[in-house]
Short mmCIF file of C-alpha atoms and ligand atoms in Angstrom, two decimals:
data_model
loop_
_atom_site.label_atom_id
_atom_site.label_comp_id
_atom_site.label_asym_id
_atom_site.label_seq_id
_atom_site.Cartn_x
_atom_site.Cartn_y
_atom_site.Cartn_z
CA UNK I 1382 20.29 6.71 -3.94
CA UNK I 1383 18.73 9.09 -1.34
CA UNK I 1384 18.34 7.25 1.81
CA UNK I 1385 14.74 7.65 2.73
CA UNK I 1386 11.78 6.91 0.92
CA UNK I 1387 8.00 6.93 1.08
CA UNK I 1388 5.43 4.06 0.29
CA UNK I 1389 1.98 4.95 0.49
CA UNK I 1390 -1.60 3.40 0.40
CA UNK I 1391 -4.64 2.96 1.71
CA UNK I 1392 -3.59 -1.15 2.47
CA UNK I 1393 -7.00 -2.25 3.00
CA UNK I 1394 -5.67 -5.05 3.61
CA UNK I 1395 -2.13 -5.57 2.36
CA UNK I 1396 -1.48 -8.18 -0.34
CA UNK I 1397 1.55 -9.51 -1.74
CA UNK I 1398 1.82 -6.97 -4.77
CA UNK I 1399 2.04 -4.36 -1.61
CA UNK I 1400 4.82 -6.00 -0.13
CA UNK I 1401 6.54 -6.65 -3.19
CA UNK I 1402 7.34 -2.91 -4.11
CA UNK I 1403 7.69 -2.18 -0.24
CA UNK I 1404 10.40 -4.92 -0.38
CA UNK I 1405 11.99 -3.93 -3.57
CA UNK I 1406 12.22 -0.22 -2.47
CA UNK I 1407 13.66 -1.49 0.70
CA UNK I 1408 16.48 -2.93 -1.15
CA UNK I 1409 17.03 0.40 -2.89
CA UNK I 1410 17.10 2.92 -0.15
CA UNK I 1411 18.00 2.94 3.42
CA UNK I 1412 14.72 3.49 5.00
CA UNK I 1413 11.20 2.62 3.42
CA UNK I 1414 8.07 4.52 5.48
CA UNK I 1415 5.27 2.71 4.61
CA UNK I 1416 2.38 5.47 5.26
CA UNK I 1417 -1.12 4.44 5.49
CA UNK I 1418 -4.18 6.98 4.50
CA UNK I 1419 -6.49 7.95 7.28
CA UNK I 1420 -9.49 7.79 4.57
CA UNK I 1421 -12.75 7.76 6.75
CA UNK I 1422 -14.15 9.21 3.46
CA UNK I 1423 -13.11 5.89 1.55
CA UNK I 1424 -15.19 3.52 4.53
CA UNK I 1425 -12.23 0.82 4.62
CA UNK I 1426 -13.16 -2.11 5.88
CA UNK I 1427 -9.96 -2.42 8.36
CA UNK I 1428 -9.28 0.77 10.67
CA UNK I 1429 -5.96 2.63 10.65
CA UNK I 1430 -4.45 0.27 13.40
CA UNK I 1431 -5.54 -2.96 12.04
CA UNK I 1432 -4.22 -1.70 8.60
CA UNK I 1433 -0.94 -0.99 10.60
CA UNK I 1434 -0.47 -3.94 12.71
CA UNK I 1435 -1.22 -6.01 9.69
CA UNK I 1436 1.58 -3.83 7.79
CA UNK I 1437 4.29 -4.70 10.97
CA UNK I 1438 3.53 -7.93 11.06
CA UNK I 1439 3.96 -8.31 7.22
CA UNK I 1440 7.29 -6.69 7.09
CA UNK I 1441 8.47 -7.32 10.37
CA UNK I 1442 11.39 -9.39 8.34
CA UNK I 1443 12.79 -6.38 6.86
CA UNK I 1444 15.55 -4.05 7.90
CA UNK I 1445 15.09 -0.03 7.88
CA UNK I 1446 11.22 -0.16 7.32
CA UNK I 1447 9.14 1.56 9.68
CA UNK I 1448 5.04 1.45 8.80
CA UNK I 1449 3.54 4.85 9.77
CA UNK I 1450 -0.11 6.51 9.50
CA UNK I 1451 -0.95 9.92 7.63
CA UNK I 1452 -3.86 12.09 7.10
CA UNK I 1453 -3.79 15.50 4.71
CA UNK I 1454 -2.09 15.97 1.80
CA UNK I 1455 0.49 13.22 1.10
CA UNK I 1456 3.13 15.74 0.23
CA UNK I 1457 2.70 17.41 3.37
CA UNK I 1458 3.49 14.49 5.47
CA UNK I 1459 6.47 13.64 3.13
CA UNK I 1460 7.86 16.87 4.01
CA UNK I 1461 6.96 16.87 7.58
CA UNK I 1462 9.49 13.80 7.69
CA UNK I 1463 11.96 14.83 5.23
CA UNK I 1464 11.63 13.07 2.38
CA UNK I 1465 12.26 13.34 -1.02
CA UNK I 1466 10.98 10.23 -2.76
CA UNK I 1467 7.73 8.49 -3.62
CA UNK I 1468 7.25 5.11 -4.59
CA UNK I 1469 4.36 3.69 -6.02
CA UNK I 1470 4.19 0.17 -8.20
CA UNK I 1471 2.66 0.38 -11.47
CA UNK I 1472 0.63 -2.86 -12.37
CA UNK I 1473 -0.84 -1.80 -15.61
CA UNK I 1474 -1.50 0.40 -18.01
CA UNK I 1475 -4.63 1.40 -16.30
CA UNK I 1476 -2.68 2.30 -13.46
CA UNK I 1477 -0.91 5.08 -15.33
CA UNK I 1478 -3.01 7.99 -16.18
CA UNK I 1479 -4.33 7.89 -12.29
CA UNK I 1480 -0.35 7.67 -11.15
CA UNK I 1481 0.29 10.28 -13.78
CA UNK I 1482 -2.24 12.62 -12.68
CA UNK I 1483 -0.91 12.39 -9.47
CA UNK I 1484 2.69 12.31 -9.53
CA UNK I 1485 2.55 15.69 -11.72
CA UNK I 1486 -0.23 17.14 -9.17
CA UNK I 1487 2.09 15.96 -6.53
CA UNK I 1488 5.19 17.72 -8.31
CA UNK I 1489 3.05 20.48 -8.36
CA UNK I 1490 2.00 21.34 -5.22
CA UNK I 1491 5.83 20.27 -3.67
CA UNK I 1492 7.95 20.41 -6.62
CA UNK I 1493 10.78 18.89 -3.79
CA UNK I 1494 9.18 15.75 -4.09
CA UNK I 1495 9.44 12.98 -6.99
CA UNK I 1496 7.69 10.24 -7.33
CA UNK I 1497 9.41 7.16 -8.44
CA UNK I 1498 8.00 4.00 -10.52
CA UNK I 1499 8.34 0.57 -9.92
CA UNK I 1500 6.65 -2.05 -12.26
CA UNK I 1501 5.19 -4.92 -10.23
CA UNK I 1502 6.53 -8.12 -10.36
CA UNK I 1503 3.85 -10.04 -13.45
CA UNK I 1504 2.35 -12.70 -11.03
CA UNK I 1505 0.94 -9.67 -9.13
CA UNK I 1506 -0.27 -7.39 -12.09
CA UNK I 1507 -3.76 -8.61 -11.58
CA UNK I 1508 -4.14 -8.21 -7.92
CA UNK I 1509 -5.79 -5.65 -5.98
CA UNK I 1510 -7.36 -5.39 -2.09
CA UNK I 1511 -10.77 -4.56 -3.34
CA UNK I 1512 -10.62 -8.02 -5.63
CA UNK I 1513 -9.49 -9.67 -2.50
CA UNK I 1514 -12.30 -8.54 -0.24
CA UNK I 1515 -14.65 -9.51 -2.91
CA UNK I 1516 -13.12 -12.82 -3.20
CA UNK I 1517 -13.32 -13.51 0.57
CA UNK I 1518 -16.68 -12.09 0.52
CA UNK I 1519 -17.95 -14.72 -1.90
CA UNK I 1520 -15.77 -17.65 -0.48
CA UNK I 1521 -13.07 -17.87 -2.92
CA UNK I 1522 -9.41 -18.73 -1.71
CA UNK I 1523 -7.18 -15.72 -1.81
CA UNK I 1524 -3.87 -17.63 0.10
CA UNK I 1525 -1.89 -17.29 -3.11
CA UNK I 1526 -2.04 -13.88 -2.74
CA UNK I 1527 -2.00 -12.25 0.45
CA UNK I 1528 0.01 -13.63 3.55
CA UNK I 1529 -2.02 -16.58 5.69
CA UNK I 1530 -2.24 -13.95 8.79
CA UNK I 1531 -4.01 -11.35 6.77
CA UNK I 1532 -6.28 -13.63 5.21
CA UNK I 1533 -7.74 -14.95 8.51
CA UNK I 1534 -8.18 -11.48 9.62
CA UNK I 1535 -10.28 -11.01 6.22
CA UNK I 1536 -12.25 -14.31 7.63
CA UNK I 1537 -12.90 -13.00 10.83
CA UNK I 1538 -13.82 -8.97 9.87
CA UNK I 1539 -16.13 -10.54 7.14
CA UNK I 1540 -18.07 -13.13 9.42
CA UNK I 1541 -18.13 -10.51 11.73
CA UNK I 1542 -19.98 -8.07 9.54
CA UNK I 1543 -22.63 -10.92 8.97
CA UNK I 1544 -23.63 -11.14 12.77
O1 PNS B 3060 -3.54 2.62 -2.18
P1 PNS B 3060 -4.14 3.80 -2.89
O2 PNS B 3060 -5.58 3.97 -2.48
O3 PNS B 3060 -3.94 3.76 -4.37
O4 PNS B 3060 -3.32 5.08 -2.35
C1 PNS B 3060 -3.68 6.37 -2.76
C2 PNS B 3060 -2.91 7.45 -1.96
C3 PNS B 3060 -3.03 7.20 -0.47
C4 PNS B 3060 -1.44 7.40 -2.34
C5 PNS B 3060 -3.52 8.82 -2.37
O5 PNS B 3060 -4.90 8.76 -2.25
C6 PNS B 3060 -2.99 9.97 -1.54
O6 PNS B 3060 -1.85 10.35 -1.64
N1 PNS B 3060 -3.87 10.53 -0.68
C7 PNS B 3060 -3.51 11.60 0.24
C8 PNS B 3060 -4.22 12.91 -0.14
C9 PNS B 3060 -3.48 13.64 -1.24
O7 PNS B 3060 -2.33 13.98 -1.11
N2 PNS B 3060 -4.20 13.87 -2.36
C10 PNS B 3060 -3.68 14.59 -3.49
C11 PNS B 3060 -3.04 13.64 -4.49
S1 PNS B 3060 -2.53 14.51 -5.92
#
């Protein structure tokens, strides 16, 4: 297989259906970039560093993946670093006509560029950041599904929204 690839995402914050796919595509190609979206547009509750220090410390384990930042079309920064491959995890079938839409639109506008699919592992089919934040938000226990560090950094952003 080619030997870079490119995982992005807005990671706000990274759960463990994120680092699933990011450590399954790791095991298929030499280098995984992990790019995070600059979306001021989107309001995310964690800025682009947090979202990227969270993102090293998460996969500091793992060999050949480097966890970068991008703004502007996500094909453009793909070829700006020379690569070929997208991957994206697929949780559900409500996933799919968004991913669709965009792989093709994608293909489109850099018809260099494919975008690969990886199913995500059942026990995190269900999970998304925005359910987490809610979750947190309402004092429910998310440690099952993102890692201990990330969820007191939830704890902390939250409570400090409330002063
Ligand atoms: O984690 P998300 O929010 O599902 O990630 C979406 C992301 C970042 C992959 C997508 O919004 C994206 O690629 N944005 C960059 C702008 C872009 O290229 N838009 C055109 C897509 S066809």
């Amino acid at each position: 297989m080619g030997p870079s690839a490119l995982c992005p995402g807005t990671f706000d914050p990274i759960t463990n259906g994120h680092l699933d796919i990011v450590r399954r595509a790791s095991r298929c190609f030499e280098e995984v970039v992990v790019a995070v979206l600059e979306n001021p547009g989107k309001a995310p509750l964690f800025s682009t560093e947090e979202r990227v220090a969270m993102l090293k410390e998460a996969t500091s384990d793992l060999d050949g993946v480097e966890i970068a930042s991008f703004s502007g079309l996500l094909v453009d920064y793909a070829a700006s670093r020379g690569i070929k491959v997208i991957v994206k995890g697929l949780r559900a079938v409500t996933d799919f006509d968004y991913e669709l839409q965009m792989a093709q639109m994608n293909r489109t506008l850099n018809g260099g560029v494919e975008t690969f699919f990886v199913p995500t592992s059942p026990q995190w089919s269900y999970l998304s950041s925005s359910l987490i934040k809610e979750i947190m938000r309402f004092g429910g226990d998310v440690s099952e599904f993102v890692p201990s560090f990330v969820r007191q950094r939830l704890s902390e952003k939250l409570s400090a929204g409330r002063e």
